[in-house]
CSV table of C-alpha atoms and ligand atoms in Angstrom, one decimal:
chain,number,residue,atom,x,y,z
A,17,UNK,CA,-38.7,13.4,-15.1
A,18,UNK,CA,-37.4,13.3,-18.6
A,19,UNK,CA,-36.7,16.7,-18.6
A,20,UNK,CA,-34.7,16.2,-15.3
A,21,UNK,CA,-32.6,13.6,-17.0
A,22,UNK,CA,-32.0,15.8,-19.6
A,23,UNK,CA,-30.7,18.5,-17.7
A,24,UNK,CA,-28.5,15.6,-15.7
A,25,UNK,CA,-27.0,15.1,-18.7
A,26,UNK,CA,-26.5,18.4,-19.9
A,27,UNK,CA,-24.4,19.0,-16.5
A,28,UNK,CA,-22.4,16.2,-16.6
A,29,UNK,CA,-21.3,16.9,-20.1
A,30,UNK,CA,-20.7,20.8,-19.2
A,31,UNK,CA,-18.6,19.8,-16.4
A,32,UNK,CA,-16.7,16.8,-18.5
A,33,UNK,CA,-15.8,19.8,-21.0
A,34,UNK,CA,-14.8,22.4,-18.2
A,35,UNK,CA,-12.5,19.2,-16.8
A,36,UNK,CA,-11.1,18.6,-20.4
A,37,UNK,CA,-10.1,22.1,-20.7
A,38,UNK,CA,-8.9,22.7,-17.6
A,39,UNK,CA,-7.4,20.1,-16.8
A,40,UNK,CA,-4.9,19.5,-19.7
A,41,UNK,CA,-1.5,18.8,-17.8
A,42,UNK,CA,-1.3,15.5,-16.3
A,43,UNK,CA,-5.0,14.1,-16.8
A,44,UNK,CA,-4.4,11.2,-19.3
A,45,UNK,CA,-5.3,8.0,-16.3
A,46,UNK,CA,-8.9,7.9,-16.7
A,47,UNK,CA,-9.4,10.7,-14.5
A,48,UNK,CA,-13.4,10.8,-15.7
A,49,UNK,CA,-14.0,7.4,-14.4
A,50,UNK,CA,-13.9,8.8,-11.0
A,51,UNK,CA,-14.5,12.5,-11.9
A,52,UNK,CA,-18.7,12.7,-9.9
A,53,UNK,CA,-21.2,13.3,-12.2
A,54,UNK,CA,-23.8,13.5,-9.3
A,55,UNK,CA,-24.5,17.1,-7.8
A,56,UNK,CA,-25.0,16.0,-3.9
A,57,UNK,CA,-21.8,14.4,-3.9
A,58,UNK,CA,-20.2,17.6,-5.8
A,59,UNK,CA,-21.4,19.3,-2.5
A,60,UNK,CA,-18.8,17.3,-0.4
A,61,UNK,CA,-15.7,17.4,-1.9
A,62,UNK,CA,-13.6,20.2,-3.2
A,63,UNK,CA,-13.9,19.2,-7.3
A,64,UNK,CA,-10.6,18.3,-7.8
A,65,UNK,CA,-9.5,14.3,-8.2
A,66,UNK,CA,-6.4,13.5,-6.6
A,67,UNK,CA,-4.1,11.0,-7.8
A,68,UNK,CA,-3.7,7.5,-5.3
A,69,UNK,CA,-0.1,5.7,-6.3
A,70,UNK,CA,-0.5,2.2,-5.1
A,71,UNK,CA,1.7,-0.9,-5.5
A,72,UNK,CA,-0.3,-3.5,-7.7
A,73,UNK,CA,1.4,-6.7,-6.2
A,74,UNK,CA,1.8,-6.4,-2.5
A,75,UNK,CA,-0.6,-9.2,-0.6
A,76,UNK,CA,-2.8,-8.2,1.2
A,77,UNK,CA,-2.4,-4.5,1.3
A,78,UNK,CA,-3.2,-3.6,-2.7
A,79,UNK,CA,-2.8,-6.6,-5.6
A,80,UNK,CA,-5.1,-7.6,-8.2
A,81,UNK,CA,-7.6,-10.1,-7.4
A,82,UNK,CA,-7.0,-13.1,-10.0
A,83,UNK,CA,-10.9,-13.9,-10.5
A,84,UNK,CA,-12.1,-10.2,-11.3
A,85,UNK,CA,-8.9,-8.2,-11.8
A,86,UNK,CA,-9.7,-5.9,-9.4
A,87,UNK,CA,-7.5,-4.0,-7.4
A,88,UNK,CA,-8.0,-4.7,-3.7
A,89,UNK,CA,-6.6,-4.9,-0.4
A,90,UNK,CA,-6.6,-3.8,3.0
A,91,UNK,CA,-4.6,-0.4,1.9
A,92,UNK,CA,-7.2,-0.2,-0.7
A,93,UNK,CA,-10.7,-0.3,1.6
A,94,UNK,CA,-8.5,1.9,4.0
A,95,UNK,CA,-7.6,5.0,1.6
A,96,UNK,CA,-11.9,4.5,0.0
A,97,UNK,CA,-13.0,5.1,3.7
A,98,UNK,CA,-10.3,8.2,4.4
A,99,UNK,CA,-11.5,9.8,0.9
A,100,UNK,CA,-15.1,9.8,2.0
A,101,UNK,CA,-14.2,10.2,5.4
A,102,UNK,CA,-12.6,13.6,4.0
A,103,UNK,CA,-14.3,14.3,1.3
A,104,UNK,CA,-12.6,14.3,-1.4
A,105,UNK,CA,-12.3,12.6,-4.7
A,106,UNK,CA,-9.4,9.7,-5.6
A,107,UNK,CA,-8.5,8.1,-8.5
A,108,UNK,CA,-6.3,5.2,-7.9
A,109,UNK,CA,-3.0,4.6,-10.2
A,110,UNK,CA,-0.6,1.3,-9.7
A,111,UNK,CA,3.2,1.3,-10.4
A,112,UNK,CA,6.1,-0.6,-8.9
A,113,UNK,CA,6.8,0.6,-5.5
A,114,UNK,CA,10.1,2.0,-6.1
A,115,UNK,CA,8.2,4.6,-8.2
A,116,UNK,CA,6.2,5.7,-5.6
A,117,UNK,CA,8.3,6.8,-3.1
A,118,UNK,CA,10.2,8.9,-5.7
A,119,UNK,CA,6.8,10.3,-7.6
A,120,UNK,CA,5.7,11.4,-4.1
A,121,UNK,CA,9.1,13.2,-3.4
A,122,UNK,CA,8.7,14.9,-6.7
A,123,UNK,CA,4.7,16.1,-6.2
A,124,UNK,CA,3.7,13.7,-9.4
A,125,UNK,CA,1.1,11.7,-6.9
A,126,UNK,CA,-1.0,13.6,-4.3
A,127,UNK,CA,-1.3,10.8,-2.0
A,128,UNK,CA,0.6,7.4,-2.0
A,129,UNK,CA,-0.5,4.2,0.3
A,130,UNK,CA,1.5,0.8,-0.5
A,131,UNK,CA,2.4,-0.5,3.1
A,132,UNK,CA,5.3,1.6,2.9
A,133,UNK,CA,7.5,2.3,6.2
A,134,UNK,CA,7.6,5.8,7.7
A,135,UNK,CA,11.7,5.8,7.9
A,136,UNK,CA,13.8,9.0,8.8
A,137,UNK,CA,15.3,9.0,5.5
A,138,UNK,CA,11.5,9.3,3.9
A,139,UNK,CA,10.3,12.0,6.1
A,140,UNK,CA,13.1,14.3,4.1
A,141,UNK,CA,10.8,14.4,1.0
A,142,UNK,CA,7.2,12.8,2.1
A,143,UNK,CA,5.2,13.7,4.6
A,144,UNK,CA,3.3,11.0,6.6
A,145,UNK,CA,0.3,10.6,8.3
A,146,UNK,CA,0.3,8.9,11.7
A,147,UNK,CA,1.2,4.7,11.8
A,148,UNK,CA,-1.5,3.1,10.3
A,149,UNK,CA,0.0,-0.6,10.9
A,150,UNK,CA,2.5,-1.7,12.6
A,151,UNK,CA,4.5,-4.6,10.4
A,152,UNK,CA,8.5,-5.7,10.6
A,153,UNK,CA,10.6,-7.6,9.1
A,154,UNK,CA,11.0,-11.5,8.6
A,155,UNK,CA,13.6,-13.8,6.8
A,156,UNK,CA,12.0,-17.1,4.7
A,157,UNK,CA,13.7,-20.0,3.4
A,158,UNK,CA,12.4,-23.3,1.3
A,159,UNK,CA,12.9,-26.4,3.4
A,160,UNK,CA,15.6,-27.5,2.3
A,161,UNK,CA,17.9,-24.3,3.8
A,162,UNK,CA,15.8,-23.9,7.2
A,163,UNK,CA,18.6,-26.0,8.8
A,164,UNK,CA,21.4,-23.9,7.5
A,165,UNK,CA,19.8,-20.3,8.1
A,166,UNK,CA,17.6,-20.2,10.9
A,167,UNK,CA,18.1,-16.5,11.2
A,168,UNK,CA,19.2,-13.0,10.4
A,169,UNK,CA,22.4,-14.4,11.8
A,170,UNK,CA,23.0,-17.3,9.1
A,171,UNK,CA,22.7,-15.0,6.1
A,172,UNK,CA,26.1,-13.6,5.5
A,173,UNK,CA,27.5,-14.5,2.5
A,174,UNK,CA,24.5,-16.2,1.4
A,175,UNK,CA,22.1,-14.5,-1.6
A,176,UNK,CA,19.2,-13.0,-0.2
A,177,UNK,CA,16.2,-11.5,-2.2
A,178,UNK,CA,14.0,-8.7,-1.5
A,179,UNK,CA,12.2,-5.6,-3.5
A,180,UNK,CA,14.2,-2.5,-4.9
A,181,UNK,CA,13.8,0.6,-3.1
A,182,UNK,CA,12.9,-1.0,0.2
A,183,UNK,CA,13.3,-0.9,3.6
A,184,UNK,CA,14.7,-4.9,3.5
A,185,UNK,CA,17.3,-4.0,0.8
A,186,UNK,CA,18.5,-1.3,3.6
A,187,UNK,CA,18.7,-3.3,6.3
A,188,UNK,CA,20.3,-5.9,4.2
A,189,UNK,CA,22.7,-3.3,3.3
A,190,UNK,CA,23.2,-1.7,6.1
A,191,UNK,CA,23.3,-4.6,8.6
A,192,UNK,CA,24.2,-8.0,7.0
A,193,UNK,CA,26.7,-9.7,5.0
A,194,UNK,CA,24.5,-11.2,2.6
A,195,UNK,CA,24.4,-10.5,-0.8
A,196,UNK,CA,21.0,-8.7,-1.2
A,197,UNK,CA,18.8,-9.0,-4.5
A,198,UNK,CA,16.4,-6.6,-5.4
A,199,UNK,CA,14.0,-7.4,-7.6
A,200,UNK,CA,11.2,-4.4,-8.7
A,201,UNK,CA,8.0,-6.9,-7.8
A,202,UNK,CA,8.5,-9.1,-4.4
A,203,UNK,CA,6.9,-11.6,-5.8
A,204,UNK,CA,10.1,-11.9,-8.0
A,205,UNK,CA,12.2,-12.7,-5.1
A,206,UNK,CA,9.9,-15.2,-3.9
A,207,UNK,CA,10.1,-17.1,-6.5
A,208,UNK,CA,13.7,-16.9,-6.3
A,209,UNK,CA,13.8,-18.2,-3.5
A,210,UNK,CA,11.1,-21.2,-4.6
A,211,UNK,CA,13.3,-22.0,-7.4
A,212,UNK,CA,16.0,-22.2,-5.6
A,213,UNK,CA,17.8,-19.1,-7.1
A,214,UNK,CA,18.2,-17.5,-4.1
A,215,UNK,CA,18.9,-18.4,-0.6
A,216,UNK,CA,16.2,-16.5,2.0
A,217,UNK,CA,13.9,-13.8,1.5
A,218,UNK,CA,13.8,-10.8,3.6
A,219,UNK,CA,10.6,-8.9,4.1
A,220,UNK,CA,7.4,-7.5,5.3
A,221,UNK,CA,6.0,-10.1,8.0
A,222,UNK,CA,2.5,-9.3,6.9
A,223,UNK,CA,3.1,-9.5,3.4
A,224,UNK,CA,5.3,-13.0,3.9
A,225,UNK,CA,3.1,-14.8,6.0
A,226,UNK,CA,0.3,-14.0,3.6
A,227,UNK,CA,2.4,-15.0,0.5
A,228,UNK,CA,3.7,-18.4,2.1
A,229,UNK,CA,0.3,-19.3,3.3
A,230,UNK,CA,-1.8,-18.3,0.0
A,231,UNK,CA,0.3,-18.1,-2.5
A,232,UNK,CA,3.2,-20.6,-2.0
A,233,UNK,CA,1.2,-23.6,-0.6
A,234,UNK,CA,3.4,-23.6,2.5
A,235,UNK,CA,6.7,-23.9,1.4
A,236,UNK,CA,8.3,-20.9,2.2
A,237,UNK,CA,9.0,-20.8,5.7
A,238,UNK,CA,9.6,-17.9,7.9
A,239,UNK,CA,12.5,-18.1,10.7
A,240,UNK,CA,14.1,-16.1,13.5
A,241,UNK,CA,12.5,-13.2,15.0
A,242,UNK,CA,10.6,-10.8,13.5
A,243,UNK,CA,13.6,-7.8,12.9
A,244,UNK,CA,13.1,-3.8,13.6
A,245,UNK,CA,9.4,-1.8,13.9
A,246,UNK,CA,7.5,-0.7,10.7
A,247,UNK,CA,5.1,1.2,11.2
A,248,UNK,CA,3.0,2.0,7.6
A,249,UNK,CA,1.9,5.5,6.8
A,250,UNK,CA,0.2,7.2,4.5
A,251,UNK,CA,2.4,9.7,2.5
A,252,UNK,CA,2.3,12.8,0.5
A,253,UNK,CA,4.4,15.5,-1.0
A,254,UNK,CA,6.4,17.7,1.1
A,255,UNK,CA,4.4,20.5,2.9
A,256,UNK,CA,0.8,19.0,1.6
A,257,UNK,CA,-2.6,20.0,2.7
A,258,UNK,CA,-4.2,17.1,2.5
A,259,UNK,CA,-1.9,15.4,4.9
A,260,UNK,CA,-4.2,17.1,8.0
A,261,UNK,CA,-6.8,15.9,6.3
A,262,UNK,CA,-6.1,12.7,5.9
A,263,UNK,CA,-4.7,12.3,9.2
A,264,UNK,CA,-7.7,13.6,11.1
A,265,UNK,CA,-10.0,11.3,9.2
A,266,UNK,CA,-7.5,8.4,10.4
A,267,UNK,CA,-7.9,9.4,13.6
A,268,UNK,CA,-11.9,9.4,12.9
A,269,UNK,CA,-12.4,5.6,11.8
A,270,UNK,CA,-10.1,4.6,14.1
A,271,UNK,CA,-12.1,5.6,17.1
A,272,UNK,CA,-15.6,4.7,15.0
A,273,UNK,CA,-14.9,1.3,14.6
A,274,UNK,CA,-14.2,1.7,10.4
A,275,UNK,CA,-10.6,1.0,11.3
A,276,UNK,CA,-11.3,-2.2,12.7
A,277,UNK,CA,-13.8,-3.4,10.4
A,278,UNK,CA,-11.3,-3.1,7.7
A,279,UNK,CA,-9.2,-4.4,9.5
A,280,UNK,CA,-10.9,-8.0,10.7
A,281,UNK,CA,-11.8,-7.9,6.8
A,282,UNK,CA,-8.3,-8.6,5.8
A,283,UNK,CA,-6.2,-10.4,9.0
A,284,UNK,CA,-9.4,-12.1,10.3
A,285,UNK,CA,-9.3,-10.4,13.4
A,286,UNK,CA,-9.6,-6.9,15.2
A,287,UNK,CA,-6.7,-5.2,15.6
A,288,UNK,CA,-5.0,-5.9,19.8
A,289,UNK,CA,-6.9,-3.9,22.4
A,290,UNK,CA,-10.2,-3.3,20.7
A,291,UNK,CA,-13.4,-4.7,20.8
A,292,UNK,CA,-16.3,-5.0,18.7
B,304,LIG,N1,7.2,-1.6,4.0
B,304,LIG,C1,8.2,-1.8,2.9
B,304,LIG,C2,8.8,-0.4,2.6
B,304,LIG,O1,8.3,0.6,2.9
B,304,LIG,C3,7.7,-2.5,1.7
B,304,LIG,C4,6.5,-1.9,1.0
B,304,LIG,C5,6.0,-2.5,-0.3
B,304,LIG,O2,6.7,-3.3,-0.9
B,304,LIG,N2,4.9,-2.1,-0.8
B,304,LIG,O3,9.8,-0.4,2.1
């Protein structure tokens, strides 16, 4: 028994100085915390860690949980399940979301999950999976302007705030006359728009309705229809491997219920047309 534990030991330090030595490049986020130290588990994967870039402020797909600090979410329980779904080993790293889409482009993540949109213009240097969740777009307002913009159609000229590097700021862009602000963290433009700083809020339905209703004791209020599809996928460098992987292991939990139990955990219900 004792001598068992000795051995344990023994391995686990052998293999923490093999991964210190080999790998020297880019291994300065706590990759050990994840690294396994436990042989039947070495079995399954393939020995490496890849690196997860998650948002750390986007309800209630990844954010910090204020009692324990944790990370959590719904993107959070989905990429755990894929990984052991797969087999392989994650380590999870938070930065703004702007930074993601560009760290997946340039192959400094492996895998990236942070609600983000499969768009046309992504798919020229990210590879997705398939949809994972299908979101769209809404526009907010305090009370006080829900009389003066009561949709996407009320907002020209008017300051509206969203997140830098997002699908919103496009469509702002691209199909408005507003005046679009983009802050790095949506909870930025919120608050904004709380304070009466700015004049709506364009965003994720998923991630507004959760905000107003949690966050911002009701008064932010979301108006007009909900604008365009967005469908969230998973993403990684151009021509990965692990994409396949990933994807198939999607397709597994969806059709063994994993999906949906992750699912219910975070909206409260099973997802349309499936059943317990
Ligand atoms: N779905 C949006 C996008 O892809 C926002 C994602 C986010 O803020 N995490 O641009």
């Amino acid at each position: 028994m004792y001598r068992k534990l000795l051995l344990t030991l023994f391995l686990s330090l052998l293999i923490g100085v093999l991964a210190a030595c080999g790998g020297s490049s880019e291994s300065d986020a706590g990759e050990t915390e994840s690294a396994t130290d436990d042989g039947a588990e070495a079995e399954k994967t393939d020995g490496k860690v890849y690196t997860v870039a998650t948002d750390n402020a986007y309800v209630p797909f990844e954010y910090l949980d204020e009692e324990s600090g944790d990370l959590v979410g719904f993107d959070i329980d989905l990429i755990t399940a894929l990984a052991e779904e797969a087999g392989i080993e994650i380590e999870i790293e938070t930065l703004e979301f702007a930074g993601i889409v560009a760290g997946l482009g340039s192959g400094k993540f492996d895998i990236g999950i942070a609600g983000m949109t499969i768009t046309e213009e992504r798919k020229e240097n990210i590879d997705f999976t398939q949809p994972y969740y299908e979101a769209g777009l809404i526009l907010a307002v305090t009370e006080e302007n829900a009389d003066e913009i009561q949709s996407i159609d009320d907002v020209d000229g008017k300051v509206v705030a969203t997140r830098q590097g997002s699908t919103s700021q496009e469509y702002l862009e691209e199909n408005t006359e507003a005046t679009p602000e983009a802050f790095p963290e949506i909870v930025e433009a919120y608050q904004n728009v709380l304070a009466g700083r700015a004049d709506a809020v364009l965003y994720d339905l998923p991630n507004v309705q959760y905000y107003s209703e949690k966050e911002a004791g009701g008064k932010l209020k979301t108006v007009g229809e909900k604008l365009t599809g967005e469908d969230y996928g998973i993403g990684f460098p151009k021509g990965s491997e692990l994409r396949d992987k990933i994807d198939d292991a999607l397709t597994t939990i969806k059709e063994n219920g994993t999906y949906d139990d992750i699912y219910e955990k975070w909206f409260g219900e099973r997802p349309e047309g499936t059943e317990k």
